[in-house]
Short mmCIF file of C-alpha atoms and ligand atoms in Angstrom, two decimals:
data_model
loop_
_atom_site.label_atom_id
_atom_site.label_comp_id
_atom_site.label_asym_id
_atom_site.label_seq_id
_atom_site.Cartn_x
_atom_site.Cartn_y
_atom_site.Cartn_z
CA MET A 1 22.87 27.19 -31.45
CA SER A 2 21.90 30.62 -30.73
CA ALA A 3 18.30 31.16 -29.06
CA LYS A 4 17.50 33.35 -31.99
CA ASN A 5 17.55 30.54 -34.38
CA ASP A 6 15.81 28.28 -31.78
CA GLN A 7 12.88 30.71 -31.61
CA LEU A 8 12.62 30.99 -35.44
CA ARG A 9 12.77 27.40 -35.80
CA LYS A 10 10.16 26.75 -33.25
CA ILE A 11 7.67 29.26 -34.82
CA ALA A 12 8.30 27.67 -38.23
CA ARG A 13 7.79 24.29 -37.12
CA THR A 14 4.64 25.03 -35.10
CA LEU A 15 2.88 27.30 -38.10
CA LEU A 16 3.92 24.23 -40.58
CA ALA A 17 3.03 21.51 -38.00
CA GLU A 18 -0.51 22.89 -37.40
CA GLY A 19 -0.96 23.65 -41.09
CA LYS A 20 -1.36 27.39 -40.66
CA VAL A 21 0.91 28.61 -43.28
CA LYS A 22 1.12 26.86 -46.81
CA TYR A 23 5.02 27.29 -46.78
CA PHE A 24 7.58 28.98 -44.94
CA LEU A 25 10.14 31.15 -46.52
CA GLY A 26 13.29 31.65 -44.78
CA ASN A 27 17.14 31.16 -44.76
CA VAL A 28 19.61 28.40 -44.19
CA ARG A 29 23.27 27.73 -44.10
CA GLY A 30 24.61 28.19 -47.75
CA ALA A 31 27.14 25.68 -49.24
CA ASP A 32 30.28 27.79 -48.47
CA GLY A 33 29.69 28.25 -44.77
CA PHE A 34 29.78 31.96 -44.86
CA SER A 35 26.23 32.65 -46.78
CA SER A 36 23.03 31.70 -46.58
CA LYS A 37 20.56 30.91 -49.01
CA PRO A 38 16.86 31.19 -49.39
CA THR A 39 14.42 28.11 -48.93
CA THR A 40 11.27 27.15 -48.76
CA ALA A 41 10.08 24.93 -46.12
CA ARG A 42 6.91 22.88 -46.38
CA THR A 43 7.65 20.18 -43.86
CA PRO A 44 8.41 20.96 -40.10
CA GLU A 45 11.51 18.99 -40.40
CA GLU A 46 12.52 21.32 -43.28
CA ALA A 47 11.99 24.25 -40.76
CA ASN A 48 14.37 22.77 -38.68
CA GLU A 49 17.26 23.57 -40.91
CA PHE A 50 16.22 27.54 -40.52
CA VAL A 51 18.97 30.22 -39.59
CA TRP A 52 18.76 33.86 -38.39
CA ASP A 53 22.12 35.18 -37.79
CA PRO A 54 24.20 37.94 -39.39
CA SER A 55 24.53 36.08 -43.01
CA CYS A 56 20.69 36.38 -43.56
CA VAL A 57 21.23 38.98 -45.97
CA ASN A 58 18.25 37.65 -48.58
CA ASN A 59 15.27 39.72 -48.92
CA MET A 60 12.82 37.11 -48.58
CA ALA A 61 10.05 39.41 -49.76
CA SER A 62 11.35 38.75 -53.56
CA TYR A 63 10.12 35.41 -53.26
CA LEU A 64 6.96 35.97 -52.66
CA HIS A 65 6.11 36.52 -56.32
CA GLU A 66 6.71 33.04 -56.91
CA ASP A 67 3.66 32.54 -55.75
CA LYS A 68 1.75 34.25 -57.89
CA LYS A 69 3.49 32.41 -61.11
CA ARG A 70 2.18 29.21 -60.17
CA VAL A 71 0.12 27.44 -62.32
CA LEU A 72 -2.68 24.86 -60.73
CA LYS A 73 -2.69 21.66 -61.76
CA ARG A 74 -6.07 20.69 -63.36
CA GLY A 75 -8.76 20.03 -60.81
CA GLU A 76 -6.35 21.59 -57.87
CA GLU A 77 -7.89 23.78 -55.25
CA PRO A 78 -6.35 26.62 -54.83
CA ASP A 79 -4.41 26.69 -51.10
CA THR A 80 -5.90 29.85 -49.37
CA ARG A 81 -3.57 29.43 -46.76
CA PRO A 82 -1.11 32.31 -45.98
CA ILE A 83 2.68 32.33 -46.67
CA GLY A 84 4.80 32.33 -44.04
CA ILE A 85 7.94 34.51 -44.20
CA PHE A 86 10.94 35.62 -42.34
CA VAL A 87 11.76 39.42 -42.49
CA LYS A 88 14.05 41.78 -41.22
CA GLY A 89 13.50 45.32 -40.36
CA CYS A 90 14.19 46.25 -43.97
CA ASP A 91 12.26 43.15 -45.59
CA SER A 92 9.50 44.38 -43.76
CA ARG A 93 9.14 47.27 -45.42
CA SER A 94 9.18 45.29 -48.81
CA VAL A 95 6.28 43.25 -47.62
CA ALA A 96 4.38 46.13 -46.61
CA LEU A 97 4.97 47.54 -49.99
CA ASN A 98 3.72 44.93 -51.71
CA ILE A 99 0.58 44.58 -49.48
CA GLN A 100 -0.01 48.76 -49.90
CA GLU A 101 -0.01 47.89 -54.00
CA HIS A 102 -2.12 45.15 -53.32
CA ILE A 103 -0.21 42.46 -54.86
CA PHE A 104 -1.18 40.57 -51.55
CA GLU A 105 -3.41 41.34 -48.78
CA ARG A 106 -2.55 41.26 -45.31
CA GLU A 107 -3.84 37.93 -44.57
CA GLN A 108 -2.26 36.25 -47.15
CA ILE A 109 1.15 36.77 -45.45
CA TYR A 110 2.08 35.42 -42.03
CA ILE A 111 4.82 37.92 -41.06
CA VAL A 112 7.65 36.68 -38.71
CA GLY A 113 9.54 39.71 -37.81
CA ALA A 114 13.00 39.72 -36.38
CA THR A 115 14.93 43.03 -35.05
CA CYS A 116 18.15 43.31 -36.56
CA GLU A 117 21.67 44.57 -35.80
CA GLY A 118 22.91 44.30 -39.54
CA VAL A 119 24.02 41.46 -41.70
CA VAL A 120 27.72 40.93 -43.30
CA ASP A 121 28.49 41.62 -46.80
CA VAL A 122 29.72 38.08 -47.43
CA PRO A 123 32.51 39.02 -49.76
CA LYS A 124 34.13 41.42 -47.50
CA LEU A 125 33.83 38.82 -44.74
CA LYS A 126 35.50 36.49 -47.07
CA LYS A 127 38.02 38.45 -47.90
CA ALA A 128 39.07 39.51 -44.49
CA TRP A 129 38.86 35.72 -43.44
CA MET A 130 41.66 35.07 -45.93
CA LYS A 131 43.67 37.83 -45.29
CA ARG A 132 44.01 36.47 -41.51
CA GLY A 133 44.78 32.91 -42.76
CA LEU A 134 42.08 31.55 -41.07
CA PRO A 135 40.96 27.69 -42.14
CA VAL A 136 38.71 27.31 -44.86
CA ALA A 137 37.45 23.92 -43.70
CA ALA A 138 36.55 25.59 -40.09
CA THR A 139 33.30 27.43 -42.09
CA ASN A 140 31.46 23.83 -42.02
CA THR A 141 30.68 25.11 -38.24
CA LEU A 142 30.78 28.48 -38.62
CA GLN A 143 28.42 30.67 -36.35
CA LEU A 144 27.93 34.35 -36.80
CA SER A 145 26.66 36.94 -34.33
CA ILE A 146 26.99 40.45 -33.44
CA ASN A 147 27.91 42.04 -30.33
CA GLY A 148 28.17 45.88 -30.01
CA ASP A 149 30.81 47.05 -32.79
CA GLU A 150 32.05 43.52 -33.17
CA VAL A 151 30.96 40.45 -35.63
CA ILE A 152 32.09 37.38 -33.90
CA ALA A 153 32.75 34.12 -35.71
CA SER A 154 32.71 31.16 -33.86
CA PHE A 155 34.22 28.03 -35.20
CA ASP A 156 35.69 24.79 -33.76
CA GLY A 157 35.32 26.32 -29.97
CA LYS A 158 37.59 29.16 -30.91
CA GLN A 159 36.35 32.84 -31.60
CA GLU A 160 37.32 35.60 -34.07
CA LYS A 161 36.42 39.05 -34.04
CA PHE A 162 36.00 41.65 -36.67
CA ALA A 163 35.12 45.21 -36.44
CA LYS A 164 31.54 45.61 -37.43
CA ASP A 165 32.15 48.38 -39.99
CA ASP A 166 34.39 46.66 -41.97
CA VAL A 167 32.20 43.53 -42.72
CA ILE A 168 28.74 44.82 -42.34
CA MET A 169 26.42 45.71 -45.30
CA GLN A 170 26.43 48.94 -46.25
CA ARG A 171 22.75 49.66 -45.82
CA CYS A 172 23.02 48.46 -42.37
CA LYS A 173 25.48 51.47 -41.51
CA VAL A 174 22.26 53.70 -42.43
CA CYS A 175 19.29 51.56 -41.48
CA ARG A 176 16.46 53.48 -40.13
CA TYR A 177 14.19 50.58 -39.91
CA PRO A 178 16.06 47.62 -37.93
CA ASN A 179 12.55 46.83 -36.11
CA PRO A 180 9.73 45.06 -38.58
CA VAL A 181 7.16 47.87 -39.13
CA ILE A 182 4.76 44.96 -39.41
CA TYR A 183 4.63 41.63 -38.28
CA ASP A 184 2.47 38.48 -36.47
CA GLU A 185 5.24 37.38 -34.52
CA LEU A 186 8.56 38.87 -33.27
CA ILE A 187 12.00 37.56 -32.54
CA GLY A 188 14.55 39.75 -30.50
CA GLU A 189 14.88 42.84 -28.78
CA GLN A 190 14.27 46.41 -30.10
CA VAL A 191 16.87 47.97 -31.68
CA GLU A 192 18.03 51.34 -32.18
CA PRO A 193 17.80 53.05 -35.54
CA LYS A 194 20.59 54.82 -37.11
CA PRO A 195 20.34 58.55 -37.44
CA ASP A 196 18.29 60.25 -40.36
CA ALA A 197 21.20 61.01 -42.66
CA TYR A 198 22.51 60.46 -45.87
CA PRO A 199 26.69 60.17 -45.55
CA ASP A 200 26.84 57.96 -48.28
CA LEU A 201 25.56 60.53 -50.62
CA GLU A 202 27.82 63.32 -49.93
CA GLU A 203 30.92 62.43 -52.06
CA MET A 204 28.67 62.20 -54.96
CA GLU A 205 27.05 65.40 -54.34
CA ALA A 206 30.21 67.18 -53.95
CA MET A 207 30.84 66.28 -57.88
CA SER A 208 30.26 68.53 -60.44
CA PRO A 209 27.78 67.45 -63.00
CA ALA A 210 30.45 66.37 -65.37
CA GLU A 211 32.58 64.14 -62.79
CA ARG A 212 29.12 62.46 -62.07
CA TRP A 213 28.63 61.90 -65.87
CA ALA A 214 31.91 60.49 -65.87
CA PHE A 215 31.81 58.21 -62.71
CA TRP A 216 28.05 56.83 -63.83
CA THR A 217 29.36 56.23 -67.59
CA GLU A 218 32.27 54.14 -66.24
CA GLN A 219 29.82 52.10 -63.93
CA PHE A 220 27.02 51.63 -66.63
CA SER A 221 29.23 50.99 -69.25
CA THR A 222 30.04 47.70 -67.41
CA CYS A 223 26.52 46.59 -66.53
CA VAL A 224 26.27 43.34 -68.64
CA ARG A 225 22.60 43.65 -68.33
CA CYS A 226 22.09 40.21 -66.60
CA LEU A 227 19.07 41.83 -65.01
CA ALA A 228 19.75 40.50 -61.63
CA CYS A 229 19.31 43.85 -60.00
CA ARG A 230 15.69 43.60 -61.66
CA ASN A 231 14.86 40.15 -60.58
CA VAL A 232 15.74 40.40 -57.11
CA CYS A 233 14.07 43.65 -56.10
CA PRO A 234 11.02 42.72 -54.33
CA ALA A 235 9.12 45.86 -55.76
CA CYS A 236 9.51 44.63 -59.29
CA TYR A 237 6.69 42.28 -60.32
CA CYS A 238 5.49 43.26 -63.52
CA ARG A 239 4.66 40.17 -65.81
CA GLU A 240 6.31 41.76 -68.67
CA CYS A 241 9.25 44.25 -67.98
CA SER A 242 9.41 47.27 -70.02
CA VAL A 243 13.16 46.96 -70.53
CA GLN A 244 12.48 43.34 -71.79
CA ARG A 245 9.92 42.72 -73.81
CA SER A 246 8.76 38.83 -74.20
CA ASN A 247 7.29 39.37 -77.36
CA PRO A 248 7.74 42.00 -79.38
CA ALA A 249 6.60 40.88 -82.52
CA PHE A 250 4.51 43.03 -85.07
CA GLY A 251 2.12 41.44 -87.85
CA PRO A 252 -0.14 43.29 -90.13
CA ARG A 253 -2.74 42.95 -87.69
CA THR A 254 -0.80 44.61 -84.58
CA THR A 255 -2.94 48.01 -83.53
CA PRO A 256 -1.50 51.23 -82.47
CA THR A 257 -2.38 50.17 -79.12
CA GLU A 258 -0.64 46.86 -79.18
CA LYS A 259 2.42 48.57 -80.78
CA MET A 260 2.49 51.14 -78.07
CA ALA A 261 2.39 48.86 -75.27
CA LYS A 262 5.13 46.92 -76.58
CA ALA A 263 7.56 49.79 -77.23
CA GLN A 264 11.05 48.94 -76.71
CA PHE A 265 12.63 51.52 -74.27
CA SER A 266 16.05 49.85 -74.34
CA ASN A 267 17.90 47.68 -77.02
CA LYS A 268 19.05 44.14 -75.67
CA THR A 269 22.45 44.85 -76.31
CA PRO A 270 24.35 46.07 -73.39
CA THR A 271 26.09 49.23 -74.91
CA MET A 272 26.52 52.14 -72.69
CA GLU A 273 23.62 54.29 -73.98
CA ASP A 274 21.07 51.27 -73.54
CA ASN A 275 22.55 50.53 -69.93
CA PHE A 276 21.99 54.12 -69.66
CA ASN A 277 18.31 54.09 -70.47
CA PHE A 278 17.80 50.80 -68.54
CA HIS A 279 19.24 52.19 -65.37
CA MET A 280 17.28 55.16 -65.55
CA SER A 281 14.13 53.24 -66.51
CA ARG A 282 14.64 51.21 -63.44
CA MET A 283 15.28 54.05 -61.42
CA TYR A 284 12.12 56.28 -62.38
CA HIS A 285 9.74 52.73 -61.87
CA MET A 286 11.04 52.49 -58.40
CA THR A 287 10.40 56.18 -57.48
CA GLY A 288 8.64 56.49 -54.40
CA ARG A 289 8.33 52.74 -54.01
CA CYS A 290 11.82 51.56 -53.34
CA THR A 291 12.04 50.54 -49.72
CA ASN A 292 15.78 50.78 -50.22
CA CYS A 293 16.39 47.54 -49.21
CA GLY A 294 19.99 47.50 -51.05
CA GLU A 295 19.43 44.05 -52.60
CA CYS A 296 20.14 45.55 -56.27
CA ASN A 297 23.13 46.55 -54.85
CA ARG A 298 23.99 43.42 -53.48
CA VAL A 299 23.33 41.09 -56.50
CA CYS A 300 25.06 43.17 -59.13
CA PRO A 301 27.73 40.75 -60.55
CA VAL A 302 30.01 43.64 -61.42
CA GLY A 303 29.48 46.08 -58.44
CA ILE A 304 27.60 48.74 -60.05
CA PRO A 305 26.56 50.98 -56.74
CA LEU A 306 23.15 50.84 -57.40
CA ARG A 307 22.45 52.10 -54.16
CA LEU A 308 23.64 55.48 -54.79
CA LEU A 309 20.71 55.92 -57.44
CA THR A 310 18.14 54.41 -54.82
CA ARG A 311 19.06 56.53 -51.94
CA LYS A 312 19.32 59.37 -53.61
CA MET A 313 15.72 58.33 -55.29
CA ASP A 314 14.85 58.12 -51.55
CA LYS A 315 16.12 61.56 -50.48
CA ASP A 316 14.82 63.59 -53.29
CA VAL A 317 11.28 61.95 -52.35
CA ARG A 318 11.08 62.47 -48.78
CA GLU A 319 12.75 65.87 -49.31
CA THR A 320 10.10 67.06 -51.66
CA TYR A 321 6.92 65.12 -50.95
CA ASP A 322 7.50 63.99 -47.62
CA HIS A 323 6.83 60.46 -48.91
CA GLU A 324 8.19 57.07 -47.83
CA SER A 325 6.95 53.70 -48.96
CA GLY A 326 6.20 50.51 -47.39
CA LEU A 327 5.72 51.71 -43.65
CA ASP A 328 2.30 50.70 -43.03
CA THR A 329 -0.31 48.96 -45.00
CA GLU A 330 -2.52 51.62 -46.06
CA PRO A 331 -2.48 52.10 -49.46
CA LYS A 332 -0.20 54.86 -50.72
CA ASN A 333 1.77 55.63 -53.82
CA LEU A 334 3.57 58.64 -54.70
CA LEU A 335 3.10 58.96 -58.32
CA ALA A 336 -0.38 57.42 -58.54
CA GLU A 337 -1.44 60.18 -56.49
CA TYR A 338 -1.16 64.44 -55.99
CA ASP A 339 -1.82 67.43 -54.03
CA ASP A 340 -2.87 70.76 -55.50
CA ASP A 341 -0.10 72.29 -53.11
CA ASP A 342 2.60 70.26 -54.65
CA PRO A 343 5.73 71.91 -55.08
CA GLU A 344 6.25 73.81 -58.70
CA GLY A 345 9.99 73.06 -59.07
CA GLY A 346 11.33 73.75 -62.45
CA PHE A 347 8.31 74.39 -65.01
CA LEU A 348 8.62 77.50 -66.97
CA MET B 1 26.13 63.25 -87.45
CA THR B 2 25.56 66.30 -89.22
CA ASP B 3 27.75 69.04 -90.12
CA ASN B 4 26.14 71.20 -87.83
CA ASN B 5 27.01 68.92 -84.92
CA GLU B 6 30.88 69.60 -85.60
CA ASN B 7 30.37 73.45 -85.50
CA ASN B 8 28.59 75.05 -82.58
CA GLU B 9 28.54 78.50 -84.12
CA ASN B 10 25.67 77.19 -86.60
CA PHE B 11 24.63 74.20 -84.54
CA GLU B 12 20.92 74.21 -84.94
CA PRO B 13 19.62 71.92 -81.94
CA LYS B 14 16.99 69.50 -82.44
CA ILE B 15 14.32 69.66 -79.68
CA ILE B 16 11.62 67.08 -79.39
CA ALA B 17 8.39 68.85 -77.65
CA PHE B 18 5.70 66.60 -76.08
CA LEU B 19 2.83 68.93 -76.08
CA CYS B 20 -1.17 67.99 -75.01
CA THR B 21 -3.43 68.90 -77.41
CA TRP B 22 -6.20 70.50 -75.49
CA CYS B 23 -3.53 73.49 -73.86
CA SER B 24 -0.02 73.56 -75.33
CA TYR B 25 -0.53 72.19 -78.91
CA ALA B 26 -3.67 75.14 -79.09
CA GLY B 27 -1.07 77.73 -77.94
CA ALA B 28 1.73 76.61 -80.36
CA ASP B 29 -1.30 76.74 -82.93
CA LEU B 30 -2.13 80.24 -81.83
CA ALA B 31 1.11 81.25 -82.28
CA GLY B 32 1.02 80.13 -85.63
CA SER B 33 -2.26 81.85 -86.60
CA ALA B 34 -0.95 84.76 -85.07
CA ARG B 35 1.93 84.92 -87.02
CA ILE B 36 4.50 85.20 -84.22
CA GLN B 37 7.91 84.20 -85.16
CA TYR B 38 9.64 81.41 -83.42
CA PRO B 39 12.58 79.03 -84.42
CA THR B 40 11.48 76.18 -86.35
CA ASN B 41 14.14 73.84 -84.24
CA VAL B 42 11.17 71.96 -82.52
CA LYS B 43 9.54 69.11 -83.47
CA ILE B 44 6.18 68.80 -81.92
CA ILE B 45 4.48 65.39 -80.86
CA LYS B 46 1.05 65.81 -79.71
CA VAL B 47 -0.35 63.75 -77.27
CA MET B 48 -4.07 63.73 -75.44
CA CYS B 49 -2.58 64.67 -72.03
CA SER B 50 0.74 65.89 -70.38
CA SER B 51 0.18 62.56 -68.08
CA ARG B 52 0.19 60.76 -71.28
CA ILE B 53 3.80 61.25 -71.34
CA ASN B 54 6.06 58.51 -70.00
CA PRO B 55 9.39 59.81 -68.83
CA LEU B 56 10.79 56.87 -70.78
CA PHE B 57 9.50 58.74 -74.10
CA VAL B 58 12.02 61.51 -73.00
CA LEU B 59 14.89 58.97 -72.70
CA ARG B 60 13.97 57.17 -75.94
CA ALA B 61 13.85 60.81 -77.67
CA PHE B 62 17.46 61.50 -76.30
CA ARG B 63 18.76 58.04 -77.39
CA LYS B 64 17.56 58.56 -80.90
CA GLY B 65 19.55 61.94 -81.13
CA ALA B 66 17.62 64.72 -79.61
CA ASP B 67 19.70 67.58 -78.55
CA GLY B 68 16.53 68.90 -75.98
CA VAL B 69 13.12 67.74 -74.85
CA LEU B 70 10.49 69.99 -73.97
CA VAL B 71 6.98 68.60 -72.14
CA SER B 72 4.42 71.07 -72.14
CA GLY B 73 0.84 70.87 -70.49
CA CYS B 74 -2.21 72.99 -69.23
CA HIS B 75 -1.29 75.02 -66.40
CA PRO B 76 -2.32 73.53 -63.00
CA GLY B 77 -5.80 73.07 -62.23
CA ASP B 78 -6.57 73.59 -66.18
CA CYS B 79 -6.33 70.29 -67.45
CA HIS B 80 -8.78 69.19 -69.80
CA TYR B 81 -8.81 65.66 -67.93
CA LEU B 82 -8.83 67.58 -64.71
CA THR B 83 -5.96 65.88 -62.91
CA GLY B 84 -3.58 65.04 -65.20
CA ASN B 85 -1.18 67.53 -65.13
CA TYR B 86 -0.91 67.22 -61.41
CA PHE B 87 0.57 63.46 -62.05
CA THR B 88 2.80 64.87 -64.63
CA ARG B 89 4.19 67.49 -62.07
CA ARG B 90 5.08 64.96 -59.53
CA ARG B 91 6.73 62.46 -62.33
CA LEU B 92 8.33 65.20 -63.95
CA ILE B 93 10.15 67.00 -61.15
CA LEU B 94 11.33 63.68 -59.73
CA PHE B 95 12.52 62.80 -63.41
CA LYS B 96 14.47 65.67 -63.67
CA LYS B 97 16.26 65.13 -60.49
CA GLN B 98 17.46 61.84 -61.32
CA LEU B 99 19.13 62.91 -64.67
CA GLU B 100 20.76 65.78 -62.88
CA TRP B 101 21.98 62.89 -60.53
CA VAL B 102 23.60 60.96 -63.11
CA GLY B 103 25.06 64.07 -64.57
CA ILE B 104 22.69 65.26 -67.37
CA ASP B 105 22.42 69.21 -67.42
CA PRO B 106 18.97 70.07 -66.47
CA ASN B 107 18.71 72.33 -69.49
CA ARG B 108 18.50 69.21 -71.80
CA PHE B 109 15.11 68.70 -70.23
CA HIS B 110 12.57 71.39 -69.64
CA MET B 111 9.12 71.24 -68.68
CA SER B 112 6.57 74.15 -68.93
CA TRP B 113 2.93 74.98 -68.64
CA VAL B 114 1.40 76.78 -71.82
CA SER B 115 -2.15 77.29 -72.09
CA ALA B 116 -4.22 77.66 -75.09
CA SER B 117 -4.33 81.44 -75.01
CA GLU B 118 -0.34 81.76 -74.42
CA GLY B 119 0.71 82.34 -78.14
CA GLN B 120 3.54 84.45 -76.96
CA GLY B 121 4.07 82.52 -74.39
CA TRP B 122 5.01 79.41 -76.37
CA ALA B 123 7.36 81.26 -78.54
CA ASP B 124 9.13 82.46 -75.49
CA VAL B 125 9.52 79.06 -73.61
CA VAL B 126 10.79 78.11 -77.16
CA ASN B 127 13.27 80.90 -77.49
CA LYS B 128 14.27 80.01 -73.89
CA VAL B 129 14.61 76.22 -74.67
CA ILE B 130 16.77 76.78 -77.85
CA ASP B 131 19.15 79.11 -76.10
CA ASP B 132 19.60 76.79 -73.40
CA VAL B 133 20.30 73.81 -75.50
CA LYS B 134 22.54 76.16 -78.14
CA GLU B 135 24.66 76.90 -75.31
CA LEU B 136 25.13 73.26 -74.31
CA GLY B 137 26.01 72.15 -77.70
CA PRO B 138 25.07 68.46 -79.39
CA GLN B 139 24.02 66.03 -76.97
CA ASP B 140 26.25 63.23 -77.65
CA GLU B 141 25.92 61.14 -73.99
CA MET B 142 22.75 59.37 -74.69
CA ARG B 143 22.54 59.36 -78.28
CA ARG B 144 22.97 55.82 -79.35
CA LYS B 145 26.25 55.30 -81.35
CA VAL B 146 26.09 52.70 -84.03
CA VAL B 147 29.49 50.91 -84.23
CA GLU B 148 30.89 50.23 -87.67
S1 SF4 C 1 19.32 47.40 -43.34
FE1 SF4 C 1 18.67 47.21 -41.48
S2 SF4 C 1 17.15 45.49 -41.15
FE2 SF4 C 1 17.86 45.49 -43.33
S3 SF4 C 1 19.84 43.82 -42.53
FE3 SF4 C 1 20.68 46.20 -42.28
S4 SF4 C 1 20.42 46.49 -40.18
FE4 SF4 C 1 19.00 44.93 -40.55
S1 SF4 C 2 22.57 43.35 -61.51
FE1 SF4 C 2 24.27 44.76 -62.39
S2 SF4 C 2 25.16 43.81 -64.47
FE2 SF4 C 2 22.84 43.07 -64.04
S3 SF4 C 2 21.59 44.58 -64.97
FE3 SF4 C 2 21.84 45.10 -62.76
S4 SF4 C 2 23.38 46.56 -63.01
FE4 SF4 C 2 23.66 45.29 -64.93
S1 SF4 C 3 16.76 49.14 -52.65
FE1 SF4 C 3 17.02 48.05 -54.88
S2 SF4 C 3 16.11 45.83 -54.82
FE2 SF4 C 3 15.65 47.04 -53.10
S3 SF4 C 3 13.55 47.95 -53.61
FE3 SF4 C 3 14.92 49.24 -54.24
S4 SF4 C 3 15.62 48.86 -56.18
FE4 SF4 C 3 14.36 47.18 -55.21
#
C-alpha cells in the first residue's frame, strides 16, 4: 500500500478512535477494481478500507448535505462533533463554498486535505485497458499512481503505463487549485497548479451563434432529466428545487404568494425546450457559486459536456467581476452583493 | 402559430416587458399620457422592483412563446428600494452572457434603465427592441412545441 493511503487511514483511524469526529467521509475501492466509491466510516476498522489514489474522483463535499437531512430519533441528543471529510484540491473549494454560504460552520467540518496531481477518468481508463487486452480479473489487485506524465497501474507484480493526458479527467488538465485551500491536516507535497487559461473553451468560442445553438440543441435534447447533475453538485442543497417542485398542488386556499413560490419553471417531460430551461436555470443558479469541480459533467449518463457551461460561467464571472467562489471561508456571494461601479454592459 | 409567423414581412413580434413599478412603469405611463406614439407589440408586466425579476421568468416567457423580452428598471442609484437595481444589473448581465453562450441571439433579450420622467426614452427603447426582434423573426427555439 502506498504511503498516501497509510497516511489517510492513520489520520481517519485516530480521529474516529479518539471520537473527535462523528463519522468520516472518504473513498473505498469500488467493485469493478478501477473506480472508488464514497463511504462513511464510523469505526476505526472501517477507516482501514480508505484509499487515496488517482481513482478517487468523487467530490465528498456532496455528501455533507446528507447530514442536514437526518431526522433525530425521539429523545436523541444531536451529535455536535464535526464531520470528518477527505478532500482533494477541487473538493476543498466546495467545502469552503458551503462554509461561505453558512450551510456549515468551519468548526462543524474536520477537513483532511490532500494535494492532488489528478484523478483518472474511469471510463477512459477502462477503454484503454480493454484495448490493450489486459486481464479484467487483475483489477482485483489494481493499484493506481501518478508519476510525472504517466499513470501507472500495478497489478500482480506487473506494471502498465498510460499517458496521463489520455486517461486523466478533463478538469485536472486545467486545475488551478490542486492544493486544498482550507484544511486541518494535509497529505502530500505541494503540487504545481496549471496555468490560468481556458483552452477547453476555445473551440466553442470560435463557433457562430447558430453553430452553438445547433450544438446545444443536440446535447440538450439527449438529456433524460435524471437530475444526477443536480444531485451530485456540492453547491446544490435546496430542500425544494426550482425545477422539480415536490408539492405543486394548488387548492382554493392557496395564496398568490404560495403560488408564486411554487411556480414550475420547467415541465417534467424531458423535451428539448424544457431541458433547455432546466439547464439554463441550473447554470444561472450556479453563477458565481460553482467551483468547477466538474462532478456534474462526470455523472451525466448521456455525456452532455456540462463543463462547457460551468467553465464559461466561471470565465464570465472572473472577467466581469473578478470573483471566485470557495477560495476562503469569508462570506462572499457574487449575486447577493453589488458595487456602485459595476460594469454597465448592455443596458439601453 | 399565427399567420404572422409564416411571413416575415408582416411579422408583428410579441414582446414581454417586465417593468418596475416606480420608474419604468411610470415612464411608460407618462408616454401614454403625453400621447407619445409607440407600437403596441409590448405586453407589460408590472413588478415592484426590477430585482424581483427572476431570470427564470425570462426563460418562462420565451418558453411560452415570447419573441423578445425586455426588462427595465430605474437608473442605478435611483432605485425606490435604494439597491434593488444593482442586484438586477449583476444578474442580468451574466444571464445574458449565458444565453449568448448557448446560441441565443443577444437581441432577443434586452435590458434597459427608464426613469419615471422619460416618456420619450421609453418609446425609443420600445422601438429599438421591436426593430431588433423584427430583424430576427419569430422566436422558435425556446418556444414549447406541442406534439400532436
Ligand atoms: S481538478 Fe485538480 S484537485 Fe481536482 S482531482 Fe483534478 S487535479 Fe485533483
Ligand atoms: S445528468 Fe445529464 S441526463 Fe441527467 S439531468 Fe443532468 S444533463 Fe440531463
Ligand atoms: S462543476 Fe458542476 S457539480 Fe461542480 S459545483 Fe459546478 S455545477 Fe456543481
